[in-house]
C-alpha cells in the first residue's frame, strides 16, 4: 500500500486500498470490535430521547395504554428482519449496507434507488434531531442560567462539533458515543427501578401488556411512532469494513441491538405506566407532554437527579446526531466509490481513515437546513416550537418512512439473493422470516403514509401530508432513473453498484486484460 499526501496508486493486490492525493479509497479495517460497534449502533437509538420524547408523545397523541406491548411486537418483527439481514451481512461487506444488499438481490438499478433513498432518509433523521437539540439546549440556558438563546445557535454549534468529530477515527467516535450511551441508559434504569419501588395507586399493574389495550383505530399509527425508536440497529453492516471479523461481529451486534432495545424500551415504557398508573398515563402524558418523564422522576428521585436527566437528555441527542452523521458519511463514501456520487466522495482521509468528503457534505446539508428553518421562524426572536414541531417531526418522519421502505426492500432482496444462488433449501427458514418481516414492514409503511398528517401534526387537508412523504418518493424515482441511465450509458459503473471493495478487483482485472 502506498501512502502520502500527493501519491497516486492503483488498487492493491487484495483489492483493499488505493490512495489518491492524500486520500484512501477504502475504509480502514480493525477499528471496531464488538463493543465499539454495538455502542456506535445503539447510540443512534437515543434511549433517553425515546423514553422522554417518543413514549409520552405516543401515549398523548394515540391514547393507547398498551404501548409497551407494541415495543414487544415490533421487536419480534425486527428480529425476524434481522435473521435474513444478518445472514446477508456474511456475504456482503459494504458501507452502503441497505443499497448494497438490495443491489445484490434486486439488481443495480434498484440498488441505485435504494442508495438515494438511504442518503435522503438518514440525512433527514440527522437534520431533524438538530431541531429538538437546539430547542432543549435553549431551554436549559433559560432554566438554569436565565439566558435567552435562540434554538438555532446551539443547533449550529452542534453541527460544527459533530462535523469535527466526524473527521476523527471511528474508534474515537465510538468511545465518545459509548460514554454518553452508558450514562443515559443508567439513568433510565434508575428511573425504572424507582417506578417499580414506588408505583402509583394501581401498583405493579401489567395492564399495559394486555392485548385488549391495543384495540382501536390508532394502532397502525402508534406502530409508526414506536418503530422510529428502533432506528439505528440496522446500521451495524454500515461499519462492516471497519471491523476485524465482519461476518461474526455484524450479525452478533445486530441481534444484541434489536433484542436489547426491544426489552429495554418495553420495560421502560411499562415503568412509565406503573409510575403514572395505567388508567392515568394517557391523561398525564397529554398534560405533561415531553415533561412526563421529568415530572415522574422529580417526585421520586428529587430535583438534582431530574436536572442531571435534563442535561443527559441533550447529550443523548448529541450521541444520536454523531451516530447518524457517521452513517450518512459512509453511505456517501460507498456511493462515491461506486460511481453514484462524484469520485471525491469515494475517498477517505489518510490521517484518520474517515470518509472526509461525505462527512463534510453532511455537515453542509445540516447547516443549510437549520439556517433555512431559523430564517423561517415566525418571530424575530424565533418561534420556540418551530424546531420541534416542524424540523424534528417533519424530517424525523421523512427519515423513518425511508428506512422502513429500505428494510422492506432488503427483506425481499434477501429472498431473491439466496434463491438465485441456489441456496433456497438451506436458507429456507431465513427466507420465511424475511418474508414475514417484509409484510409487517410494508403494513407499517402503509400506515405511515396514510396517517402522515397525524405523525407530523398537520391537518388532513394540508399539502404537507403528501409533499413530505413525496420527498422519499422523489428519491426513489430519482434513483431508479439514475440506475437506468447508468445501465444504458455506463454499464461498467452500473455493474459495480453494491460491490464495494470487490470493485477494485474488477478494475485490476480489466487493466490486466487491456
Tab-separated table of C-alpha atoms in Angstrom:
chain	number	residue	atom	x	y	z
A	1	UNK	CA	0.000	0.000	0.000
A	2	UNK	CA	1.343	3.406	-0.946
A	3	UNK	CA	0.545	6.448	1.125
A	4	UNK	CA	1.475	10.079	1.044
A	5	UNK	CA	-0.091	13.449	0.664
A	6	UNK	CA	0.329	13.551	-3.082
A	7	UNK	CA	0.726	9.940	-4.110
A	8	UNK	CA	-1.397	8.132	-6.635
A	9	UNK	CA	-1.689	4.374	-6.726
A	10	UNK	CA	-3.880	1.711	-8.237
A	11	UNK	CA	-5.849	-0.926	-6.320
A	12	UNK	CA	-3.779	-3.173	-4.132
A	13	UNK	CA	-3.380	-6.841	-4.842
A	14	UNK	CA	-6.024	-7.753	-2.302
A	15	UNK	CA	-8.435	-5.210	-3.678
A	16	UNK	CA	-8.315	-3.307	-0.438
A	17	UNK	CA	-6.915	0.207	-0.515
A	18	UNK	CA	-5.580	2.678	-3.007
A	19	UNK	CA	-4.595	6.297	-2.404
A	20	UNK	CA	-5.169	9.470	-4.339
A	21	UNK	CA	-3.938	12.934	-3.344
A	22	UNK	CA	-3.708	12.186	0.352
A	23	UNK	CA	-6.891	10.168	0.481
A	24	UNK	CA	-7.680	6.475	0.521
A	25	UNK	CA	-10.400	4.634	-1.339
A	26	UNK	CA	-11.311	2.142	1.367
A	27	UNK	CA	-12.359	2.355	4.991
A	28	UNK	CA	-9.750	1.039	7.404
A	29	UNK	CA	-10.334	-2.345	8.954
A	30	UNK	CA	-9.760	-3.429	12.569
A	31	UNK	CA	-11.047	-0.162	14.015
A	32	UNK	CA	-14.120	-1.597	15.773
A	33	UNK	CA	-14.672	-4.649	17.937
A	34	UNK	CA	-17.972	-5.940	19.285
A	35	UNK	CA	-18.175	-3.261	21.989
A	36	UNK	CA	-17.327	-0.322	19.757
A	37	UNK	CA	-19.671	-1.461	17.018
A	38	UNK	CA	-22.522	-2.087	19.452
A	39	UNK	CA	-22.111	1.333	21.074
A	40	UNK	CA	-21.959	3.093	17.696
A	41	UNK	CA	-25.184	1.398	16.662
A	42	UNK	CA	-27.105	1.789	19.923
A	43	UNK	CA	-26.240	5.480	20.211
A	44	UNK	CA	-28.484	6.185	17.219
A	45	UNK	CA	-31.492	4.810	19.095
A	46	UNK	CA	-31.084	7.630	21.645
A	47	UNK	CA	-32.660	5.740	24.594
A	48	UNK	CA	-33.342	8.780	26.744
A	49	UNK	CA	-34.843	10.723	23.830
A	50	UNK	CA	-37.191	7.805	23.167
A	51	UNK	CA	-38.260	7.427	26.813
A	52	UNK	CA	-38.645	11.169	27.369
A	53	UNK	CA	-39.934	12.117	23.911
A	54	UNK	CA	-41.350	9.321	21.773
A	55	UNK	CA	-43.197	7.407	24.517
A	56	UNK	CA	-45.035	10.386	26.062
A	57	UNK	CA	-45.968	11.607	22.567
A	58	UNK	CA	-47.394	8.214	21.612
A	59	UNK	CA	-49.402	7.983	24.837
A	60	UNK	CA	-50.713	11.531	24.395
A	61	UNK	CA	-51.494	11.507	20.673
A	62	UNK	CA	-52.702	7.939	20.172
A	63	UNK	CA	-54.191	7.289	23.614
A	64	UNK	CA	-53.056	3.651	23.587
A	65	UNK	CA	-52.138	2.313	27.026
A	66	UNK	CA	-50.562	-0.837	25.573
A	67	UNK	CA	-47.556	0.930	24.093
A	68	UNK	CA	-45.131	-1.413	25.946
A	69	UNK	CA	-46.707	-4.341	24.100
A	70	UNK	CA	-46.109	-2.524	20.794
A	71	UNK	CA	-42.387	-2.485	21.536
A	72	UNK	CA	-42.505	-6.230	22.103
A	73	UNK	CA	-44.408	-6.793	18.825
A	74	UNK	CA	-42.031	-4.560	16.870
A	75	UNK	CA	-39.081	-6.316	18.470
A	76	UNK	CA	-40.405	-9.618	17.101
A	77	UNK	CA	-40.836	-8.139	13.602
A	78	UNK	CA	-37.350	-6.655	13.618
A	79	UNK	CA	-35.748	-9.832	14.949
A	80	UNK	CA	-37.404	-11.656	12.024
A	81	UNK	CA	-35.968	-8.990	9.721
A	82	UNK	CA	-32.542	-9.324	11.304
A	83	UNK	CA	-32.326	-13.068	10.653
A	84	UNK	CA	-32.047	-12.652	6.887
A	85	UNK	CA	-30.358	-9.254	7.048
A	86	UNK	CA	-27.624	-10.608	9.313
A	87	UNK	CA	-27.097	-13.637	7.086
A	88	UNK	CA	-26.732	-11.300	4.110
A	89	UNK	CA	-24.029	-9.425	6.020
A	90	UNK	CA	-21.886	-12.583	5.958
A	91	UNK	CA	-21.814	-12.402	2.161
A	92	UNK	CA	-21.723	-8.644	1.534
A	93	UNK	CA	-19.348	-6.251	3.326
A	94	UNK	CA	-20.078	-2.730	2.140
A	95	UNK	CA	-20.502	0.621	3.886
A	96	UNK	CA	-23.589	1.075	1.691
A	97	UNK	CA	-25.382	-1.708	3.631
A	98	UNK	CA	-29.018	-1.339	2.562
A	99	UNK	CA	-28.373	-0.387	-1.028
A	100	UNK	CA	-25.536	-2.910	-1.362
A	101	UNK	CA	-27.815	-5.721	-0.189
A	102	UNK	CA	-30.667	-4.566	-2.404
A	103	UNK	CA	-28.276	-4.353	-5.374
A	104	UNK	CA	-27.121	-7.929	-4.831
A	105	UNK	CA	-30.671	-9.202	-4.699
A	106	UNK	CA	-32.737	-6.946	-6.950
A	107	UNK	CA	-30.095	-5.540	-9.291
A	108	UNK	CA	-28.058	-2.375	-9.729
A	109	UNK	CA	-30.961	-0.141	-10.752
A	110	UNK	CA	-32.919	-0.987	-7.617
A	111	UNK	CA	-29.681	-0.532	-5.671
A	112	UNK	CA	-29.191	2.974	-7.072
A	113	UNK	CA	-32.710	3.849	-5.974
A	114	UNK	CA	-32.116	2.427	-2.504
A	115	UNK	CA	-28.862	4.374	-2.238
A	116	UNK	CA	-30.552	7.707	-2.867
A	117	UNK	CA	-33.439	6.866	-0.529
A	118	UNK	CA	-30.950	5.922	2.217
A	119	UNK	CA	-28.949	9.104	1.724
A	120	UNK	CA	-32.079	11.277	1.927
A	121	UNK	CA	-33.603	9.327	4.840
A	122	UNK	CA	-30.550	9.362	7.094
A	123	UNK	CA	-29.809	12.997	6.259
A	124	UNK	CA	-33.390	13.830	7.249
A	125	UNK	CA	-33.112	11.938	10.540
A	126	UNK	CA	-29.847	13.690	11.299
A	127	UNK	CA	-31.135	17.169	10.482
A	128	UNK	CA	-34.352	16.647	12.416
A	129	UNK	CA	-32.544	15.894	15.663
A	130	UNK	CA	-30.716	19.221	15.429
A	131	UNK	CA	-34.086	20.926	15.843
A	132	UNK	CA	-35.053	19.296	19.130
A	133	UNK	CA	-31.438	19.505	20.324
A	134	UNK	CA	-31.377	23.271	19.826
A	135	UNK	CA	-34.763	23.627	21.496
A	136	UNK	CA	-33.709	21.650	24.592
A	137	UNK	CA	-30.362	23.427	24.963
A	138	UNK	CA	-32.161	26.757	24.677
A	139	UNK	CA	-34.485	25.646	27.481
A	140	UNK	CA	-31.518	24.623	29.634
A	141	UNK	CA	-29.978	28.084	29.284
A	142	UNK	CA	-33.293	29.723	30.122
A	143	UNK	CA	-33.972	27.462	33.128
A	144	UNK	CA	-30.557	27.253	34.757
A	145	UNK	CA	-28.754	30.405	33.610
A	146	UNK	CA	-31.677	32.743	32.909
A	147	UNK	CA	-30.177	33.413	29.493
A	148	UNK	CA	-32.288	33.645	26.353
A	149	UNK	CA	-30.625	31.764	23.494
A	150	UNK	CA	-32.280	31.205	20.119
A	151	UNK	CA	-32.614	27.472	19.376
A	152	UNK	CA	-30.584	27.685	16.184
A	153	UNK	CA	-27.426	28.894	17.957
A	154	UNK	CA	-26.786	25.631	19.866
A	155	UNK	CA	-28.031	23.705	16.816
A	156	UNK	CA	-25.387	25.320	14.602
A	157	UNK	CA	-22.717	24.823	17.265
A	158	UNK	CA	-23.621	21.127	17.443
A	159	UNK	CA	-23.324	20.810	13.673
A	160	UNK	CA	-19.782	22.155	13.820
A	161	UNK	CA	-18.750	19.871	16.696
A	162	UNK	CA	-20.337	16.787	15.125
A	163	UNK	CA	-18.691	17.642	11.819
A	164	UNK	CA	-15.300	17.891	13.502
A	165	UNK	CA	-15.764	14.565	15.292
A	166	UNK	CA	-16.841	13.008	12.006
A	167	UNK	CA	-13.311	13.602	10.667
A	168	UNK	CA	-11.719	11.657	13.509
A	169	UNK	CA	-11.024	7.955	13.681
A	170	UNK	CA	-14.177	5.884	14.117
A	171	UNK	CA	-12.821	4.270	17.283
A	172	UNK	CA	-12.545	7.749	18.839
A	173	UNK	CA	-16.175	8.373	17.892
A	174	UNK	CA	-17.132	5.012	19.399
A	175	UNK	CA	-15.603	5.964	22.745
A	176	UNK	CA	-17.498	9.280	22.801
A	177	UNK	CA	-20.743	7.517	21.924
A	178	UNK	CA	-20.093	4.787	24.466
A	179	UNK	CA	-19.649	7.116	27.421
A	180	UNK	CA	-22.797	9.107	26.588
A	181	UNK	CA	-24.859	5.988	25.944
A	182	UNK	CA	-23.890	4.165	29.137
A	183	UNK	CA	-24.714	7.191	31.287
A	184	UNK	CA	-28.160	7.818	29.799
A	185	UNK	CA	-29.091	4.119	29.936
A	186	UNK	CA	-28.050	4.025	33.590
A	187	UNK	CA	-30.283	6.994	34.398
A	188	UNK	CA	-33.285	5.431	32.675
A	189	UNK	CA	-32.699	2.174	34.565
A	190	UNK	CA	-32.588	4.114	37.834
A	191	UNK	CA	-35.980	5.624	36.965
A	192	UNK	CA	-37.358	2.184	36.085
A	193	UNK	CA	-36.293	0.824	39.461
A	194	UNK	CA	-37.721	3.866	41.242
A	195	UNK	CA	-41.056	3.477	39.441
A	196	UNK	CA	-41.293	-0.179	40.418
A	197	UNK	CA	-40.346	0.646	44.001
A	198	UNK	CA	-42.867	3.486	44.218
A	199	UNK	CA	-45.758	2.753	41.836
A	200	UNK	CA	-48.961	4.746	41.511
A	201	UNK	CA	-52.076	3.669	43.413
A	202	UNK	CA	-52.735	0.825	40.938
A	203	UNK	CA	-49.497	-0.880	41.983
A	204	UNK	CA	-47.305	-3.033	39.745
A	205	UNK	CA	-50.012	-3.478	37.160
A	206	UNK	CA	-49.270	-5.452	33.995
A	207	UNK	CA	-52.327	-3.987	32.282
A	208	UNK	CA	-50.133	-2.301	29.643
A	209	UNK	CA	-49.192	-5.764	28.330
A	210	UNK	CA	-52.829	-6.801	27.909
A	211	UNK	CA	-53.656	-7.252	24.187
A	212	UNK	CA	-57.030	-5.604	24.810
A	213	UNK	CA	-55.202	-2.295	25.281
A	214	UNK	CA	-54.247	-2.311	21.591
A	215	UNK	CA	-57.780	-2.108	20.244
A	216	UNK	CA	-58.729	0.984	18.304
A	217	UNK	CA	-58.172	2.761	15.022
A	218	UNK	CA	-54.869	4.271	16.094
A	219	UNK	CA	-52.861	1.057	16.357
A	220	UNK	CA	-51.241	1.408	12.927
A	221	UNK	CA	-50.169	4.979	13.564
A	222	UNK	CA	-48.895	4.054	17.024
A	223	UNK	CA	-46.676	1.445	15.364
A	224	UNK	CA	-45.238	4.238	13.199
A	225	UNK	CA	-44.385	6.270	16.284
A	226	UNK	CA	-42.789	3.312	18.030
A	227	UNK	CA	-40.748	1.899	15.160
A	228	UNK	CA	-38.908	5.221	14.938
A	229	UNK	CA	-37.475	4.362	18.362
A	230	UNK	CA	-35.662	1.359	16.895
A	231	UNK	CA	-33.965	3.201	14.041
A	232	UNK	CA	-30.236	2.720	14.343
A	233	UNK	CA	-29.995	-1.019	14.966
A	234	UNK	CA	-29.950	-1.619	11.200
A	235	UNK	CA	-26.735	0.413	10.871
A	236	UNK	CA	-24.376	-2.348	12.003
A	237	UNK	CA	-23.486	-3.515	8.442
A	238	UNK	CA	-22.525	0.078	7.543
A	239	UNK	CA	-19.407	-0.380	9.691
A	240	UNK	CA	-18.603	-3.881	8.378
A	241	UNK	CA	-15.467	-2.769	6.541
A	242	UNK	CA	-14.109	-1.214	9.735
A	243	UNK	CA	-14.343	-4.366	11.850
A	244	UNK	CA	-11.821	-7.179	12.033
A	245	UNK	CA	-14.373	-10.014	11.656
A	246	UNK	CA	-17.438	-8.586	9.928
A	247	UNK	CA	-19.014	-11.990	9.255
A	248	UNK	CA	-19.073	-12.612	13.020
A	249	UNK	CA	-19.385	-9.181	14.610
A	250	UNK	CA	-22.106	-7.663	12.422
A	251	UNK	CA	-24.731	-10.403	12.970
A	252	UNK	CA	-23.848	-10.590	16.656
A	253	UNK	CA	-24.251	-6.844	17.153
A	254	UNK	CA	-27.491	-6.715	15.180
A	255	UNK	CA	-29.191	-9.336	17.328
A	256	UNK	CA	-27.830	-7.837	20.541
A	257	UNK	CA	-29.008	-4.386	19.479
A	258	UNK	CA	-32.545	-5.187	18.349
A	259	UNK	CA	-33.319	-7.613	21.175
A	260	UNK	CA	-31.741	-5.366	23.807
A	261	UNK	CA	-33.555	-2.286	22.512
A	262	UNK	CA	-36.919	-4.100	22.434
A	263	UNK	CA	-36.594	-5.344	26.025
A	264	UNK	CA	-35.218	-2.035	27.319
A	265	UNK	CA	-37.947	0.082	25.720
A	266	UNK	CA	-40.767	-2.307	26.634
A	267	UNK	CA	-39.723	-2.325	30.299
A	268	UNK	CA	-39.082	1.439	30.431
A	269	UNK	CA	-42.428	2.163	28.780
A	270	UNK	CA	-44.126	-0.153	31.277
A	271	UNK	CA	-42.334	1.708	34.089
A	272	UNK	CA	-43.952	4.935	32.876
A	273	UNK	CA	-47.392	3.313	33.128
A	274	UNK	CA	-46.568	1.987	36.591
A	275	UNK	CA	-45.350	5.387	37.799
A	276	UNK	CA	-48.372	7.287	36.466
A	277	UNK	CA	-50.887	4.444	36.685
A	278	UNK	CA	-52.298	2.634	33.622
A	279	UNK	CA	-55.632	4.421	33.959
A	280	UNK	CA	-53.954	7.832	34.157
A	281	UNK	CA	-50.976	7.503	31.802
A	282	UNK	CA	-52.743	8.912	28.736
A	283	UNK	CA	-54.211	11.910	30.529
A	284	UNK	CA	-50.925	12.581	32.322
A	285	UNK	CA	-48.979	12.411	29.062
A	286	UNK	CA	-51.425	14.811	27.426
A	287	UNK	CA	-50.946	17.216	30.321
A	288	UNK	CA	-47.177	16.913	30.746
A	289	UNK	CA	-46.209	16.195	27.118
A	290	UNK	CA	-42.387	15.935	26.857
A	291	UNK	CA	-42.152	16.744	30.566
A	292	UNK	CA	-43.765	13.427	31.598
A	293	UNK	CA	-40.580	11.561	32.487
A	294	UNK	CA	-39.084	14.539	34.298
A	295	UNK	CA	-42.187	15.126	36.423
A	296	UNK	CA	-42.243	11.451	37.400
A	297	UNK	CA	-38.546	11.435	38.341
A	298	UNK	CA	-38.739	14.658	40.332
A	299	UNK	CA	-41.410	13.255	42.641
A	300	UNK	CA	-39.408	10.057	43.216
A	301	UNK	CA	-35.729	10.892	42.787
A	302	UNK	CA	-35.589	14.612	43.510
A	303	UNK	CA	-34.699	17.771	41.678
A	304	UNK	CA	-30.963	17.108	41.354
A	305	UNK	CA	-31.495	13.800	39.569
A	306	UNK	CA	-34.055	15.448	37.286
A	307	UNK	CA	-31.630	18.260	36.483
A	308	UNK	CA	-28.964	15.716	35.536
A	309	UNK	CA	-31.559	13.888	33.448
A	310	UNK	CA	-32.310	17.088	31.534
A	311	UNK	CA	-28.626	17.508	30.701
A	312	UNK	CA	-28.212	13.870	29.693
A	313	UNK	CA	-31.326	14.191	27.527
A	314	UNK	CA	-29.328	16.697	25.486
A	315	UNK	CA	-26.099	14.683	25.405
A	316	UNK	CA	-28.088	11.626	24.329
A	317	UNK	CA	-29.395	13.573	21.355
A	318	UNK	CA	-25.839	14.629	20.588
A	319	UNK	CA	-24.780	10.977	20.548
A	320	UNK	CA	-27.596	10.165	18.135
A	321	UNK	CA	-26.573	13.039	15.856
A	322	UNK	CA	-22.982	11.837	15.791
A	323	UNK	CA	-24.073	8.277	15.056
A	324	UNK	CA	-26.313	9.303	12.150
A	325	UNK	CA	-23.577	11.616	10.865
A	326	UNK	CA	-21.164	8.689	10.683
A	327	UNK	CA	-23.719	6.589	8.812
A	328	UNK	CA	-24.530	9.310	6.275
A	329	UNK	CA	-20.833	9.899	5.632
A	330	UNK	CA	-20.274	6.189	4.972
A	331	UNK	CA	-23.254	5.915	2.640
A	332	UNK	CA	-21.901	8.872	0.664
A	333	UNK	CA	-18.465	7.240	0.637
A	334	UNK	CA	-19.861	3.963	-0.694
A	335	UNK	CA	-21.880	5.774	-3.361
A	336	UNK	CA	-18.882	7.831	-4.461
A	337	UNK	CA	-16.690	4.737	-4.643
A	338	UNK	CA	-19.184	3.053	-6.955
A	339	UNK	CA	-19.996	5.974	-9.236
A	340	UNK	CA	-23.372	7.009	-7.802
A	341	UNK	CA	-21.848	10.237	-6.477
A	342	UNK	CA	-18.787	12.170	-7.697
A	343	UNK	CA	-15.468	10.298	-7.138
A	344	UNK	CA	-14.376	12.704	-4.384
A	345	UNK	CA	-16.978	11.152	-2.083
A	346	UNK	CA	-15.351	7.761	-2.516
A	347	UNK	CA	-12.087	8.679	-0.805
A	348	UNK	CA	-11.138	8.808	2.854
A	349	UNK	CA	-8.653	10.826	4.837
A	350	UNK	CA	-5.246	9.170	5.143
A	351	UNK	CA	-4.813	10.621	8.634
A	352	UNK	CA	-7.955	9.178	10.202
A	353	UNK	CA	-9.456	6.805	7.651
A	354	UNK	CA	-12.752	8.686	7.927
A	355	UNK	CA	-14.875	9.382	4.807
A	356	UNK	CA	-13.906	13.042	4.806
A	357	UNK	CA	-15.909	14.332	1.835
A	358	UNK	CA	-19.047	12.515	2.929
A	359	UNK	CA	-18.651	13.936	6.419
A	360	UNK	CA	-18.163	17.460	5.102
A	361	UNK	CA	-21.146	17.226	2.759
A	362	UNK	CA	-23.409	16.027	5.575
A	363	UNK	CA	-22.282	18.972	7.692
A	364	UNK	CA	-23.086	21.397	4.881
A	365	UNK	CA	-26.528	19.863	4.293
A	366	UNK	CA	-27.361	20.156	8.004
A	367	UNK	CA	-26.168	23.761	8.073
A	368	UNK	CA	-28.362	24.680	5.113
A	369	UNK	CA	-31.453	23.026	6.623
A	370	UNK	CA	-31.032	24.535	10.084
A	371	UNK	CA	-30.326	28.001	8.682
A	372	UNK	CA	-33.411	27.718	6.456
A	373	UNK	CA	-35.627	26.884	9.448
A	374	UNK	CA	-34.031	29.632	11.523
A	375	UNK	CA	-34.762	32.212	8.831
A	376	UNK	CA	-38.329	30.916	8.506
A	377	UNK	CA	-39.132	31.449	12.209
A	378	UNK	CA	-42.352	33.427	12.655
A	379	UNK	CA	-40.923	35.945	15.110
A	380	UNK	CA	-37.684	37.970	15.118
A	381	UNK	CA	-36.622	36.224	18.326
A	382	UNK	CA	-37.510	32.835	16.911
A	383	UNK	CA	-40.593	30.670	17.454
A	384	UNK	CA	-39.514	28.191	20.178
A	385	UNK	CA	-41.881	25.491	18.897
A	386	UNK	CA	-40.796	25.626	15.254
A	387	UNK	CA	-37.723	23.382	15.506
A	388	UNK	CA	-39.626	20.706	17.435
A	389	UNK	CA	-42.975	20.755	15.652
A	390	UNK	CA	-41.501	21.303	12.232
A	391	UNK	CA	-37.837	20.458	11.820
A	392	UNK	CA	-37.873	17.470	14.194
A	393	UNK	CA	-41.260	15.979	13.334
A	394	UNK	CA	-41.195	16.640	9.598
A	395	UNK	CA	-37.693	15.415	8.938
A	396	UNK	CA	-37.821	12.666	11.548
A	397	UNK	CA	-40.865	11.080	9.921
A	398	UNK	CA	-39.477	11.532	6.409
A	399	UNK	CA	-36.391	9.629	7.528
A	400	UNK	CA	-38.394	6.957	9.324
A	401	UNK	CA	-40.535	6.309	6.237
A	402	UNK	CA	-37.424	5.945	4.091
A	403	UNK	CA	-35.758	3.466	6.447
A	404	UNK	CA	-38.955	1.388	6.789
A	405	UNK	CA	-39.183	1.099	2.995
A	406	UNK	CA	-35.499	0.192	2.790
A	407	UNK	CA	-35.947	-2.577	5.356
A	408	UNK	CA	-38.937	-3.945	3.436
A	409	UNK	CA	-36.949	-3.911	0.189
A	410	UNK	CA	-33.976	-5.523	1.920
A	411	UNK	CA	-36.240	-8.336	3.148
A	412	UNK	CA	-37.284	-9.072	-0.433
A	413	UNK	CA	-33.685	-8.786	-1.587
A	414	UNK	CA	-32.562	-11.428	0.920
A	415	UNK	CA	-35.081	-13.880	-0.534
A	416	UNK	CA	-34.100	-13.207	-4.151
A	417	UNK	CA	-30.372	-13.270	-3.346
A	418	UNK	CA	-30.367	-16.747	-1.848
A	419	UNK	CA	-32.852	-18.179	-4.351
A	420	UNK	CA	-30.650	-17.036	-7.240
A	421	UNK	CA	-27.621	-18.608	-5.578
A	422	UNK	CA	-29.452	-21.912	-5.370
A	423	UNK	CA	-29.478	-21.758	-1.572
A	424	UNK	CA	-33.254	-21.600	-1.065
A	425	UNK	CA	-33.266	-25.007	0.627
A	426	UNK	CA	-30.510	-24.472	3.216
A	427	UNK	CA	-31.713	-20.927	3.860
A	428	UNK	CA	-35.443	-21.741	3.840
A	429	UNK	CA	-36.196	-20.653	7.391
A	430	UNK	CA	-34.341	-17.386	6.889
A	431	UNK	CA	-36.323	-16.713	3.724
A	432	UNK	CA	-39.561	-17.314	5.612
A	433	UNK	CA	-38.585	-14.896	8.390
A	434	UNK	CA	-37.555	-12.299	5.806
A	435	UNK	CA	-40.895	-12.649	4.048
A	436	UNK	CA	-42.856	-12.255	7.272
A	437	UNK	CA	-40.771	-9.230	8.279
A	438	UNK	CA	-41.213	-7.680	4.835
A	439	UNK	CA	-45.001	-7.983	5.063
A	440	UNK	CA	-45.022	-6.454	8.536
A	441	UNK	CA	-42.805	-3.576	7.434
A	442	UNK	CA	-44.967	-2.844	4.387
A	443	UNK	CA	-48.025	-2.661	6.635
A	444	UNK	CA	-46.228	-0.133	8.849
A	445	UNK	CA	-45.111	1.832	5.765
A	446	UNK	CA	-48.732	1.929	4.563
A	447	UNK	CA	-49.947	3.390	7.842
A	448	UNK	CA	-47.037	5.830	7.900
A	449	UNK	CA	-48.106	7.312	4.559
A	450	UNK	CA	-51.829	7.045	5.337
A	451	UNK	CA	-51.570	8.849	8.668
A	452	UNK	CA	-48.723	11.210	7.887
A	453	UNK	CA	-50.869	14.169	8.946
A	454	UNK	CA	-51.094	12.698	12.474
A	455	UNK	CA	-47.383	11.940	12.594
A	456	UNK	CA	-46.318	15.467	11.651
A	457	UNK	CA	-49.171	17.321	13.350
A	458	UNK	CA	-50.808	18.878	10.287
A	459	UNK	CA	-54.423	18.816	9.154
A	460	UNK	CA	-55.563	16.075	6.796
A	461	UNK	CA	-56.148	18.705	4.102
A	462	UNK	CA	-52.608	20.102	4.344
A	463	UNK	CA	-50.388	19.770	1.271
A	464	UNK	CA	-47.578	18.662	3.593
A	465	UNK	CA	-49.284	15.288	4.034
A	466	UNK	CA	-48.187	14.382	0.509
A	467	UNK	CA	-45.272	16.761	-0.034
A	468	UNK	CA	-43.211	15.382	2.879
A	469	UNK	CA	-43.552	11.649	2.095
A	470	UNK	CA	-43.239	12.678	-1.549
A	471	UNK	CA	-39.603	13.570	-0.820
A	472	UNK	CA	-38.896	9.871	-0.272
A	473	UNK	CA	-40.931	9.082	-3.389
A	474	UNK	CA	-38.843	11.501	-5.440
A	475	UNK	CA	-35.637	9.967	-4.104
A	476	UNK	CA	-36.898	6.507	-5.015
A	477	UNK	CA	-37.835	7.519	-8.559
A	478	UNK	CA	-34.710	9.633	-8.996
A	479	UNK	CA	-32.536	6.690	-8.021
A	480	UNK	CA	-34.343	4.418	-10.481
A	481	UNK	CA	-33.768	6.947	-13.253
A	482	UNK	CA	-30.084	7.258	-12.354
A	483	UNK	CA	-29.729	3.484	-12.322
A	484	UNK	CA	-31.453	3.138	-15.683
A	485	UNK	CA	-29.240	5.839	-17.223
A	486	UNK	CA	-26.082	4.220	-15.850
A	487	UNK	CA	-27.177	0.842	-17.191
A	488	UNK	CA	-27.541	2.320	-20.676
A	489	UNK	CA	-24.645	4.787	-20.821
A	490	UNK	CA	-22.126	3.454	-18.293
A	491	UNK	CA	-22.755	-0.272	-17.936
A	492	UNK	CA	-19.402	-0.825	-16.217
A	493	UNK	CA	-20.413	1.594	-13.441
A	494	UNK	CA	-23.847	0.020	-13.190
A	495	UNK	CA	-22.235	-3.408	-12.797
A	496	UNK	CA	-20.198	-2.153	-9.803
A	497	UNK	CA	-23.185	-0.951	-7.759
A	498	UNK	CA	-23.150	-2.752	-4.430
A	499	UNK	CA	-19.771	-4.418	-4.935
A	500	UNK	CA	-17.769	-2.207	-2.558
A	501	UNK	CA	-14.118	-3.256	-2.318
A	502	UNK	CA	-14.732	-6.034	-4.810
A	503	UNK	CA	-14.957	-3.342	-7.473
A	504	UNK	CA	-11.223	-2.719	-7.046
A	505	UNK	CA	-10.516	-6.263	-8.045
A	506	UNK	CA	-12.671	-5.833	-11.124
A	507	UNK	CA	-10.712	-2.698	-12.049
A	508	UNK	CA	-7.423	-4.513	-11.716
A	509	UNK	CA	-8.644	-7.447	-13.799
A	510	UNK	CA	-9.816	-5.051	-16.505
A	511	UNK	CA	-6.438	-3.283	-16.520
A	512	UNK	CA	-4.603	-6.600	-16.816
A	513	UNK	CA	-6.767	-7.629	-19.744
A	514	UNK	CA	-6.301	-4.336	-21.621
